[in-house]
Amino acid sequence: MKIAIIGTGYVGLVTGVCLADLGNSVVCYDIDKEKIKRLQVGKIPIYEPGLKKLLESLDSSKQKKGRIKPGKIIFTDDPKTAIEKSKLIFIAVGTPQKRNGEVDLSFAKSAAQTIGKFLNNYAVVVNKSTVPVGTGKLVKKIISKKYHGDFDIVSNPEFLKEGSAIEDFANPERIIIGAESQKARKIINRLYQSFNCPILNTSLETAEMIKYASNAFLATKISFINEIANVCERVDADVKEVATGMGLDSRIGKSFLEAGLGYGGSCFPKDIKALHNIALSNNYRFKLLKSVIQVNNDQRKLLVEKTKRILKNLNDKKICLWGLAFKPDTDDFRESAAIDLIRLFQKENARINAYDPQINYEEFVNRNNFKNKINFYSDKYTALKNCDALVITTEWNEFKKADLKKVKKILKKPVVVDGRNIYNLEKVKKLGFKYLNIGR
Ligand code: UDX
C-alpha cells in the first residue's frame, strides 16, 4: 500500500520506517524543510536504537519522488507528493500542552486541512497522535470542508516506548483500531495482518480513550510505588523487594513498579494532565490523577531535601548529576527529572556539574531557562571533581557499571544520592559511601 505519514517526529518517523520495512511504499511529509533535507541524506534527528540501520536498509535515496517502490521510504516537504494516491494517511503530529492545561490541537488541525486540500481518492486517515476524545470526528469535519469525496477516519493509538520503539513496533501487545466504517476497518486490519497479537476493534472515541487510560494507569503505578517507597523508608522495608513481591501477583504485574524520581518524557506528564483536564471540562473531577501528578512532583523535591539534609545545607555546594535524559537509551530530555532537580538545586544556590552520554548540552540549556550556569562534561568521572555529592538521575547502564572506587576517590565527599536505586546497598556502604536512595 502507498502510505503517507504526516509529521516526522518520534512516532511518525518510527512508524514510517517500520511500515516501509513491512513492504509498504511510504512517503513521510513534514512542514520542517530543514528536517526533511537532513532525513533525505539519512540524518535522523533523534537517537533511537536500530532506527538508523533500518532506515539505511530501506535505501530511500535511489527513489524518484512520487514513484516509491514497495518496501521503500522517501521524505518530502511537498504535501501533494505524500497525500495523492495514498491509501492510508497517518497523522503523527505533536499534541503539546497549552498553558491552561488544554491540549493544543493546532498541528492536528492543520494536518487535517492539508489532507483535505490534497486528497484526490478514497483514503483512510489514521490518527496516531494522542488526542482528546472527539478529535477523530473533528479531523473528519475539517477534511470534509475541503474534500467532498469518500474517505474514512480511524484512531490507531501508538504505544511505542522511546529506546525500544523498533522492537515495540515489531512486537506489539495489542493493536487498537477505532473506526466508523467496515471498509476502513478492513484496510487497516490488512495492514496489520502479519502481526501476532490481539487486534481490538472499537469506536473512534473508545480507541482515543484507551490511549489516555493506559498511560494514566501506568503513571498511577509509578506514583503508587513511589508512595510505597516513602513509607518503606520510614519502616525499614526495601521497596525493591516489595515491588518484586507485589509483581509476582499476575493481577498486579511486575512492570512500572520501579520507585525513583518519578515519570518524565514527552508523553506521561502531558497526557496525565490532559486526561485530568478532559475530565474537568466534562464536569468530572478525576481525584486520583490529581494525586498521581502531585506525588510525581514531590518525588523530585524529596530527593533535593535528602541531599540537603546530608550535606547540612546546599549553599555553594557542588552537585554532580549523572543523567539528563528522561530515561536511559534516549537523547530526549523533555520533562526529565534532571531539569526539575537542577532548578531546585539552583534555587538553594548549589552549583551543578552534569554528565549524560547522549544529551546535546547546548540544546539542553537553550530549551530550559536555568537560573545559573551548569558545567557540562564529556566524561562522567571528570564531572565529579570537587563535588560534594553525586546524584543519579537516569539509570544509564554505564552508571550501573561505574567504578565506584574511582568515584569515591574523585568526589570531595563520599556521598551518593541515588534517585534510581541502581546500586547494591551492601556494596556501596562497604565502600564507605554515605548512600541515600529511594525507599530502601
Ligand atoms: C510511554 C508509554 O510507555 C508508551 O506506551 C507511550 O506510547 C508513550 O509514553 P515513554 O515515554 O517512551 O513511553 O517511556 P516509558 O518507558 O514508559 O517511561 C516513562 C517514564 O516513567 C520515564 O521517565 C521512566 O523513568 C518512568 N518510569 C517508568 C518510572 O519511574 N518507573 C517505572 O517503573 C517505569
Short mmCIF file of C-alpha atoms and ligand atoms in Angstrom, two decimals:
data_model
loop_
_atom_site.label_atom_id
_atom_site.label_comp_id
_atom_site.label_asym_id
_atom_site.label_seq_id
_atom_site.Cartn_x
_atom_site.Cartn_y
_atom_site.Cartn_z
CA MET A 1 0.00 0.00 0.00
CA LYS A 2 1.12 3.57 -0.55
CA ILE A 3 1.17 5.21 2.84
CA ALA A 4 1.66 8.86 3.76
CA ILE A 5 2.91 9.89 7.18
CA ILE A 6 2.19 13.46 8.22
CA GLY A 7 4.79 14.54 10.78
CA THR A 8 8.29 13.12 11.14
CA GLY A 9 8.60 13.38 14.89
CA TYR A 10 9.27 10.42 17.07
CA VAL A 11 6.10 8.46 16.31
CA GLY A 12 5.91 9.43 12.63
CA LEU A 13 9.47 8.51 11.86
CA VAL A 14 9.45 5.17 13.62
CA THR A 15 6.03 4.26 12.16
CA GLY A 16 7.11 5.27 8.65
CA VAL A 17 10.36 3.32 8.72
CA CYS A 18 8.73 0.24 10.23
CA LEU A 19 5.78 0.28 7.79
CA ALA A 20 8.23 0.52 4.86
CA ASP A 21 10.15 -2.37 6.36
CA LEU A 22 6.91 -4.38 6.23
CA GLY A 23 6.85 -3.87 2.43
CA ASN A 24 4.73 -0.74 2.07
CA SER A 25 5.62 2.31 -0.04
CA VAL A 26 5.99 5.12 2.48
CA VAL A 27 6.19 8.87 1.99
CA CYS A 28 6.97 10.91 5.09
CA TYR A 29 5.94 14.54 4.98
CA ASP A 30 6.87 17.36 7.34
CA ILE A 31 6.47 21.15 7.23
CA ASP A 32 10.01 21.49 8.63
CA LYS A 33 12.04 21.77 5.41
CA GLU A 34 15.40 21.55 7.19
CA LYS A 35 14.43 18.35 8.93
CA ILE A 36 13.31 16.83 5.63
CA LYS A 37 16.59 17.85 3.96
CA ARG A 38 18.53 16.08 6.69
CA LEU A 39 16.33 12.99 6.54
CA GLN A 40 16.81 12.82 2.76
CA VAL A 41 20.52 12.28 3.34
CA GLY A 42 19.91 9.76 6.11
CA LYS A 43 20.39 12.09 9.09
CA ILE A 44 17.97 11.14 11.85
CA PRO A 45 17.05 13.90 14.31
CA ILE A 46 16.53 11.53 17.25
CA TYR A 47 18.56 8.80 18.93
CA GLU A 48 16.64 5.54 18.80
CA PRO A 49 18.45 2.20 18.84
CA GLY A 50 18.19 0.39 15.48
CA LEU A 51 16.38 3.19 13.62
CA LYS A 52 19.34 4.45 11.57
CA LYS A 53 20.34 0.97 10.47
CA LEU A 54 16.79 0.13 9.46
CA LEU A 55 16.42 3.36 7.51
CA GLU A 56 19.70 2.72 5.69
CA SER A 57 18.50 -0.74 4.68
CA LEU A 58 15.43 0.83 3.05
CA ASP A 59 17.74 2.82 0.76
CA SER A 60 15.39 5.68 0.07
CA SER A 61 17.96 7.84 -1.74
CA LYS A 62 17.64 5.95 -5.02
CA GLN A 63 13.92 6.60 -5.24
CA LYS A 64 12.32 9.13 -7.51
CA LYS A 65 9.83 11.46 -5.88
CA GLY A 66 6.31 10.08 -6.00
CA ARG A 67 7.29 6.77 -7.56
CA ILE A 68 8.17 4.93 -4.49
CA LYS A 69 8.71 1.17 -4.63
CA PRO A 70 7.31 -1.29 -2.10
CA GLY A 71 9.50 -1.58 0.96
CA LYS A 72 10.97 1.87 0.44
CA ILE A 73 10.60 5.23 2.12
CA ILE A 74 11.07 8.80 0.94
CA PHE A 75 10.94 12.14 2.74
CA THR A 76 9.30 15.22 1.32
CA ASP A 77 8.15 18.71 2.23
CA ASP A 78 5.61 18.58 -0.59
CA PRO A 79 2.21 17.53 0.78
CA LYS A 80 0.88 16.69 -2.69
CA THR A 81 3.59 14.02 -3.21
CA ALA A 82 2.70 12.48 0.14
CA ILE A 83 -1.10 12.60 0.06
CA GLU A 84 -2.05 11.97 -3.56
CA LYS A 85 -2.83 8.32 -4.30
CA SER A 86 -2.10 7.24 -0.73
CA LYS A 87 -4.40 4.56 0.58
CA LEU A 88 -3.54 5.28 4.20
CA ILE A 89 -2.62 8.67 5.60
CA PHE A 90 -1.22 8.63 9.12
CA ILE A 91 -1.39 11.77 11.22
CA ALA A 92 1.55 11.69 13.64
CA VAL A 93 1.95 15.32 14.63
CA GLY A 94 2.68 16.75 18.06
CA THR A 95 -0.13 17.48 20.50
CA PRO A 96 1.60 19.74 23.05
CA GLN A 97 0.02 21.21 26.12
CA LYS A 98 -1.23 24.77 26.26
CA ARG A 99 -0.50 27.00 29.25
CA ASN A 100 -4.05 26.46 30.56
CA GLY A 101 -3.56 22.65 30.55
CA GLU A 102 -5.64 22.03 27.44
CA VAL A 103 -4.26 20.01 24.55
CA ASP A 104 -3.01 22.16 21.68
CA LEU A 105 -4.59 20.67 18.57
CA SER A 106 -3.29 23.25 16.12
CA PHE A 107 -0.86 20.82 14.42
CA ALA A 108 -3.54 18.14 14.10
CA LYS A 109 -5.99 20.67 12.69
CA SER A 110 -3.51 22.00 10.17
CA ALA A 111 -2.61 18.40 9.14
CA ALA A 112 -6.34 17.82 8.52
CA GLN A 113 -6.54 20.96 6.39
CA THR A 114 -3.55 19.84 4.31
CA ILE A 115 -5.09 16.40 3.83
CA GLY A 116 -8.40 17.97 2.77
CA LYS A 117 -6.61 20.12 0.22
CA PHE A 118 -4.63 17.36 -1.49
CA LEU A 119 -6.78 14.26 -1.10
CA ASN A 120 -7.87 13.01 -4.53
CA ASN A 121 -9.11 9.47 -3.94
CA TYR A 122 -10.64 7.30 -1.21
CA ALA A 123 -8.21 7.04 1.69
CA VAL A 124 -8.23 6.07 5.32
CA VAL A 125 -6.93 8.87 7.53
CA VAL A 126 -5.39 7.27 10.60
CA ASN A 127 -4.71 9.23 13.73
CA LYS A 128 -1.63 8.03 15.65
CA SER A 129 -1.16 11.10 17.87
CA THR A 130 -2.56 11.07 21.40
CA VAL A 131 -5.61 13.32 21.14
CA PRO A 132 -8.63 14.16 23.29
CA VAL A 133 -11.72 12.09 22.75
CA GLY A 134 -13.65 13.60 19.88
CA THR A 135 -10.64 14.72 17.84
CA GLY A 136 -11.21 12.00 15.21
CA LYS A 137 -14.60 13.48 14.44
CA LEU A 138 -13.14 16.99 14.41
CA VAL A 139 -10.45 15.95 11.91
CA LYS A 140 -13.17 14.41 9.75
CA LYS A 141 -15.13 17.65 9.77
CA ILE A 142 -12.10 19.72 8.79
CA ILE A 143 -11.16 17.40 5.90
CA SER A 144 -14.71 17.24 4.57
CA LYS A 145 -14.88 21.02 4.31
CA LYS A 146 -12.23 20.85 1.57
CA TYR A 147 -12.62 17.35 0.16
CA HIS A 148 -16.12 16.22 -0.82
CA GLY A 149 -15.26 12.68 -1.90
CA ASP A 150 -15.33 9.49 0.16
CA PHE A 151 -12.80 8.95 2.98
CA ASP A 152 -12.73 7.46 6.46
CA ILE A 153 -11.17 8.28 9.80
CA VAL A 154 -9.53 5.73 12.07
CA SER A 155 -8.00 6.10 15.51
CA ASN A 156 -4.98 3.81 15.90
CA PRO A 157 -3.15 4.97 19.04
CA GLU A 158 0.56 4.42 19.40
CA PHE A 159 2.09 2.64 22.38
CA LEU A 160 5.78 2.80 21.41
CA LYS A 161 8.30 3.43 24.16
CA GLU A 162 11.33 5.54 23.38
CA GLY A 163 14.50 3.47 23.42
CA SER A 164 12.73 0.28 22.34
CA ALA A 165 10.43 1.70 19.66
CA ILE A 166 11.53 -0.57 16.79
CA GLU A 167 11.20 -3.64 18.98
CA ASP A 168 7.81 -2.41 20.28
CA PHE A 169 6.57 -1.84 16.73
CA ALA A 170 7.57 -5.33 15.66
CA ASN A 171 6.10 -7.00 18.74
CA PRO A 172 3.06 -5.06 19.89
CA GLU A 173 0.99 -6.46 22.74
CA ARG A 174 -2.19 -5.17 21.15
CA ILE A 175 -3.34 -3.08 18.23
CA ILE A 176 -6.30 -0.78 18.78
CA ILE A 177 -8.41 0.21 15.82
CA GLY A 178 -11.21 2.70 16.31
CA ALA A 179 -13.23 3.08 13.14
CA GLU A 180 -16.64 4.07 11.85
CA SER A 181 -16.81 2.04 8.66
CA GLN A 182 -16.22 -1.59 7.73
CA LYS A 183 -14.32 -0.50 4.63
CA ALA A 184 -11.74 1.38 6.69
CA ARG A 185 -11.53 -1.42 9.26
CA LYS A 186 -10.75 -3.91 6.50
CA ILE A 187 -7.94 -1.82 5.05
CA ILE A 188 -6.21 -1.14 8.35
CA ASN A 189 -6.66 -4.72 9.53
CA ARG A 190 -4.94 -5.79 6.30
CA LEU A 191 -2.00 -3.52 7.11
CA TYR A 192 -1.51 -5.30 10.41
CA GLN A 193 -2.36 -8.82 9.25
CA SER A 194 1.18 -10.14 9.79
CA PHE A 195 1.17 -9.19 13.49
CA ASN A 196 0.67 -11.91 16.01
CA CYS A 197 -1.24 -10.01 18.69
CA PRO A 198 -4.83 -9.22 19.62
CA ILE A 199 -6.43 -6.57 17.42
CA LEU A 200 -9.21 -4.76 19.23
CA ASN A 201 -11.80 -3.08 17.03
CA THR A 202 -13.66 -0.25 18.76
CA SER A 203 -15.38 3.04 18.08
CA LEU A 204 -13.26 6.15 17.41
CA GLU A 205 -13.93 7.58 20.86
CA THR A 206 -13.12 4.36 22.72
CA ALA A 207 -9.80 3.99 20.90
CA GLU A 208 -8.88 7.57 21.76
CA MET A 209 -9.73 6.91 25.41
CA ILE A 210 -7.76 3.64 25.57
CA LYS A 211 -4.53 5.52 24.93
CA TYR A 212 -5.11 8.06 27.72
CA ALA A 213 -6.36 5.44 30.15
CA SER A 214 -3.31 3.22 29.51
CA ASN A 215 -0.79 6.00 30.06
CA ALA A 216 -2.66 7.26 33.11
CA PHE A 217 -2.75 3.79 34.64
CA LEU A 218 0.99 3.27 34.13
CA ALA A 219 1.71 6.67 35.67
CA THR A 220 -0.53 5.73 38.59
CA LYS A 221 1.53 2.57 39.12
CA ILE A 222 4.70 4.67 39.25
CA SER A 223 3.27 7.19 41.71
CA PHE A 224 1.85 4.36 43.79
CA ILE A 225 5.21 2.61 44.15
CA ASN A 226 6.86 5.95 44.92
CA GLU A 227 4.42 6.48 47.78
CA ILE A 228 5.13 2.94 49.00
CA ALA A 229 8.87 3.76 48.81
CA ASN A 230 8.37 6.79 51.01
CA VAL A 231 6.64 4.63 53.61
CA CYS A 232 9.30 1.89 53.26
CA GLU A 233 12.00 4.40 54.25
CA ARG A 234 10.17 5.10 57.48
CA VAL A 235 9.59 1.47 58.45
CA ASP A 236 12.90 -0.09 57.33
CA ALA A 237 11.44 -2.02 54.43
CA ASP A 238 13.05 -2.30 50.99
CA VAL A 239 10.84 -1.02 48.15
CA LYS A 240 12.73 -3.03 45.53
CA GLU A 241 11.85 -6.25 47.28
CA VAL A 242 8.34 -5.04 47.99
CA ALA A 243 7.88 -4.36 44.25
CA THR A 244 9.23 -7.80 43.37
CA GLY A 245 6.84 -9.40 45.83
CA MET A 246 3.90 -7.42 44.52
CA GLY A 247 4.80 -8.01 40.89
CA LEU A 248 4.70 -11.77 41.29
CA ASP A 249 0.94 -11.46 41.58
CA SER A 250 -0.17 -11.68 37.96
CA ARG A 251 -3.07 -9.34 38.71
CA ILE A 252 -0.52 -6.63 39.54
CA GLY A 253 2.36 -7.43 37.17
CA LYS A 254 5.98 -6.52 37.71
CA SER A 255 6.44 -3.67 35.25
CA PHE A 256 6.24 0.04 36.10
CA LEU A 257 6.93 -0.61 39.75
CA GLU A 258 10.36 0.95 39.87
CA ALA A 259 10.47 3.61 42.54
CA GLY A 260 12.61 6.64 41.85
CA LEU A 261 12.34 10.23 40.75
CA GLY A 262 9.02 9.67 39.03
CA TYR A 263 7.97 9.78 35.41
CA GLY A 264 9.07 12.25 32.74
CA GLY A 265 9.22 12.31 28.96
CA SER A 266 7.08 13.69 26.19
CA CYS A 267 4.02 11.58 26.98
CA PHE A 268 3.21 10.79 30.60
CA PRO A 269 3.36 14.29 32.16
CA LYS A 270 1.40 15.82 29.27
CA ASP A 271 -1.12 13.02 28.85
CA ILE A 272 -1.93 12.67 32.55
CA LYS A 273 -2.57 16.40 32.84
CA ALA A 274 -4.59 16.31 29.62
CA LEU A 275 -6.83 13.50 30.88
CA HIS A 276 -7.34 15.31 34.16
CA ASN A 277 -8.31 18.36 32.14
CA ILE A 278 -10.58 16.47 29.75
CA ALA A 279 -12.45 15.06 32.75
CA LEU A 280 -12.75 18.53 34.30
CA SER A 281 -14.08 20.10 31.14
CA ASN A 282 -16.71 17.36 31.13
CA ASN A 283 -17.69 18.19 34.70
CA TYR A 284 -15.79 15.40 36.40
CA ARG A 285 -13.02 15.79 38.96
CA PHE A 286 -10.53 12.93 38.43
CA LYS A 287 -9.31 12.93 42.03
CA LEU A 288 -6.88 10.04 41.70
CA LEU A 289 -4.99 11.62 38.79
CA LYS A 290 -4.53 14.84 40.71
CA SER A 291 -2.66 12.89 43.39
CA VAL A 292 -0.63 11.00 40.79
CA ILE A 293 0.65 14.33 39.46
CA GLN A 294 1.30 15.70 42.95
CA VAL A 295 3.26 12.61 44.04
CA ASN A 296 5.37 12.81 40.89
CA ASN A 297 6.27 16.45 41.53
CA ASP A 298 7.06 15.72 45.17
CA GLN A 299 9.49 12.89 44.36
CA ARG A 300 11.89 15.43 42.87
CA LYS A 301 11.57 17.73 45.88
CA LEU A 302 12.13 14.88 48.32
CA LEU A 303 15.45 13.99 46.73
CA VAL A 304 16.71 17.54 46.99
CA GLU A 305 15.60 17.63 50.63
CA LYS A 306 17.53 14.40 51.29
CA THR A 307 20.67 15.81 49.71
CA LYS A 308 20.28 18.98 51.72
CA ARG A 309 19.92 17.04 54.95
CA ILE A 310 23.07 15.01 54.40
CA LEU A 311 25.16 18.00 53.30
CA LYS A 312 23.68 20.19 56.09
CA ASN A 313 22.91 22.91 53.54
CA LEU A 314 23.20 23.33 49.78
CA ASN A 315 24.51 26.85 49.64
CA ASP A 316 27.56 26.90 47.30
CA LYS A 317 27.74 23.08 47.42
CA LYS A 318 28.78 21.42 44.19
CA ILE A 319 26.47 18.66 43.00
CA CYS A 320 27.28 16.29 40.16
CA LEU A 321 24.29 14.99 38.20
CA TRP A 322 24.68 11.77 36.25
CA GLY A 323 21.92 11.66 33.64
CA LEU A 324 19.85 14.36 31.95
CA ALA A 325 17.68 12.19 29.68
CA PHE A 326 14.19 11.38 31.00
CA LYS A 327 15.14 7.70 30.91
CA PRO A 328 18.06 5.64 29.57
CA ASP A 329 18.70 4.85 25.88
CA THR A 330 17.29 8.09 24.57
CA ASP A 331 18.58 11.60 23.90
CA ASP A 332 15.19 13.03 24.89
CA PHE A 333 15.21 15.30 27.94
CA ARG A 334 11.65 16.59 27.75
CA GLU A 335 10.15 16.83 31.28
CA SER A 336 13.11 14.91 32.66
CA ALA A 337 13.61 14.69 36.42
CA ALA A 338 17.05 16.25 35.90
CA ILE A 339 15.50 19.54 34.76
CA ASP A 340 13.42 19.82 37.92
CA LEU A 341 16.36 18.81 40.11
CA ILE A 342 18.67 21.40 38.57
CA ARG A 343 16.06 24.11 39.16
CA LEU A 344 15.54 23.01 42.78
CA PHE A 345 19.27 22.74 43.50
CA GLN A 346 19.96 26.11 41.91
CA LYS A 347 17.21 27.67 44.00
CA GLU A 348 19.23 26.56 47.03
CA ASN A 349 22.36 28.13 45.49
CA ALA A 350 24.07 24.84 44.75
CA ARG A 351 26.43 24.63 41.76
CA ILE A 352 25.83 21.94 39.15
CA ASN A 353 28.16 19.69 37.19
CA ALA A 354 26.42 17.36 34.76
CA TYR A 355 27.13 14.41 32.50
CA ASP A 356 24.90 12.44 30.15
CA PRO A 357 26.09 10.08 27.39
CA GLN A 358 23.55 11.18 24.76
CA ILE A 359 22.26 14.65 25.53
CA ASN A 360 23.10 17.62 23.34
CA TYR A 361 24.17 20.01 26.11
CA GLU A 362 23.69 23.17 24.08
CA GLU A 363 20.12 22.23 23.27
CA PHE A 364 19.51 21.24 26.89
CA VAL A 365 20.49 24.74 28.05
CA ASN A 366 18.73 26.57 25.23
CA ARG A 367 15.41 24.85 25.80
CA ASN A 368 15.38 25.30 29.58
CA ASN A 369 15.61 28.59 31.29
CA PHE A 370 18.05 27.77 34.11
CA LYS A 371 18.90 30.35 36.75
CA ASN A 372 22.64 29.73 36.78
CA LYS A 373 25.35 28.20 34.65
CA ILE A 374 25.75 24.42 34.52
CA ASN A 375 29.15 22.83 33.92
CA PHE A 376 28.85 20.00 31.40
CA TYR A 377 31.36 17.21 30.93
CA SER A 378 32.13 14.62 28.28
CA ASP A 379 33.38 12.15 30.88
CA LYS A 380 31.43 11.02 33.91
CA TYR A 381 34.45 10.80 36.21
CA THR A 382 35.82 14.25 35.35
CA ALA A 383 32.37 15.66 36.15
CA LEU A 384 32.80 14.50 39.77
CA LYS A 385 35.83 16.68 40.51
CA ASN A 386 35.42 18.80 43.66
CA CYS A 387 31.79 17.74 44.07
CA ASP A 388 30.12 17.31 47.44
CA ALA A 389 27.70 14.67 46.17
CA LEU A 390 26.90 12.52 43.16
CA VAL A 391 23.20 12.43 42.28
CA ILE A 392 21.99 9.68 39.93
CA THR A 393 19.10 10.96 37.84
CA THR A 394 18.93 8.50 34.91
CA GLU A 395 19.67 4.79 35.14
CA TRP A 396 22.04 4.52 32.14
CA ASN A 397 23.89 1.19 32.02
CA GLU A 398 27.27 2.91 32.17
CA PHE A 399 26.32 4.35 35.56
CA LYS A 400 25.34 0.94 36.85
CA LYS A 401 28.75 -0.37 35.79
CA ALA A 402 30.72 2.63 37.07
CA ASP A 403 33.94 2.10 39.02
CA LEU A 404 32.70 3.19 42.45
CA LYS A 405 36.18 3.12 43.99
CA LYS A 406 37.20 5.69 41.40
CA VAL A 407 34.05 7.69 42.12
CA LYS A 408 34.94 7.81 45.79
CA LYS A 409 38.49 8.93 45.07
CA ILE A 410 37.39 11.83 42.89
CA LEU A 411 34.42 13.13 44.90
CA LYS A 412 35.19 15.68 47.60
CA LYS A 413 32.80 13.88 49.93
CA PRO A 414 31.74 10.22 49.57
CA VAL A 415 28.05 10.99 49.13
CA VAL A 416 25.87 9.23 46.54
CA VAL A 417 22.20 10.15 46.23
CA ASP A 418 20.70 7.51 44.01
CA GLY A 419 17.41 8.67 42.51
CA ARG A 420 17.01 5.47 40.51
CA ASN A 421 18.10 2.79 43.02
CA ILE A 422 20.80 1.40 40.72
CA TYR A 423 23.43 0.33 43.27
CA ASN A 424 23.66 -2.59 45.60
CA LEU A 425 23.09 -1.33 49.15
CA GLU A 426 25.69 -3.50 50.84
CA LYS A 427 28.35 -2.87 48.21
CA VAL A 428 28.20 0.93 48.31
CA LYS A 429 28.05 1.06 52.06
CA LYS A 430 31.05 -1.29 52.31
CA LEU A 431 32.99 1.08 50.06
CA GLY A 432 32.39 3.78 52.66
CA PHE A 433 29.81 5.89 50.87
CA LYS A 434 27.01 7.76 52.53
CA TYR A 435 24.34 6.32 50.28
CA LEU A 436 20.85 7.77 50.01
CA ASN A 437 18.26 6.15 47.80
CA ILE A 438 14.52 5.88 47.27
CA GLY A 439 12.73 3.60 49.68
CA ARG A 440 15.46 1.18 50.76
C1 UDX B 1 5.35 5.99 27.41
C2 UDX B 1 4.46 4.73 27.30
O1 UDX B 1 5.12 3.64 27.98
C3 UDX B 1 4.20 4.39 25.85
O2 UDX B 1 3.32 3.28 25.77
C4 UDX B 1 3.56 5.61 25.17
O3 UDX B 1 3.37 5.35 23.79
C5 UDX B 1 4.42 6.84 25.36
O4 UDX B 1 4.70 7.07 26.74
P1 UDX B 1 7.93 6.57 27.09
O5 UDX B 1 7.57 7.99 27.42
O6 UDX B 1 8.84 6.31 25.94
O7 UDX B 1 6.60 5.70 26.83
O8 UDX B 1 8.66 5.99 28.39
P2 UDX B 1 8.39 4.85 29.48
O9 UDX B 1 9.41 3.79 29.31
O10 UDX B 1 7.01 4.44 29.56
O11 UDX B 1 8.79 5.67 30.81
C6 UDX B 1 8.11 6.86 31.17
C7 UDX B 1 8.70 7.47 32.42
O12 UDX B 1 8.35 6.70 33.56
C8 UDX B 1 10.22 7.58 32.44
O13 UDX B 1 10.58 8.83 32.94
C9 UDX B 1 10.66 6.48 33.38
O14 UDX B 1 11.87 6.77 34.02
C10 UDX B 1 9.49 6.43 34.36
N1 UDX B 1 9.31 5.12 35.00
C11 UDX B 1 8.96 4.05 34.28
C12 UDX B 1 9.48 5.01 36.38
O15 UDX B 1 9.78 5.98 37.07
N2 UDX B 1 9.28 3.79 36.96
C13 UDX B 1 8.92 2.68 36.26
O16 UDX B 1 8.75 1.62 36.87
C14 UDX B 1 8.76 2.81 34.87
#
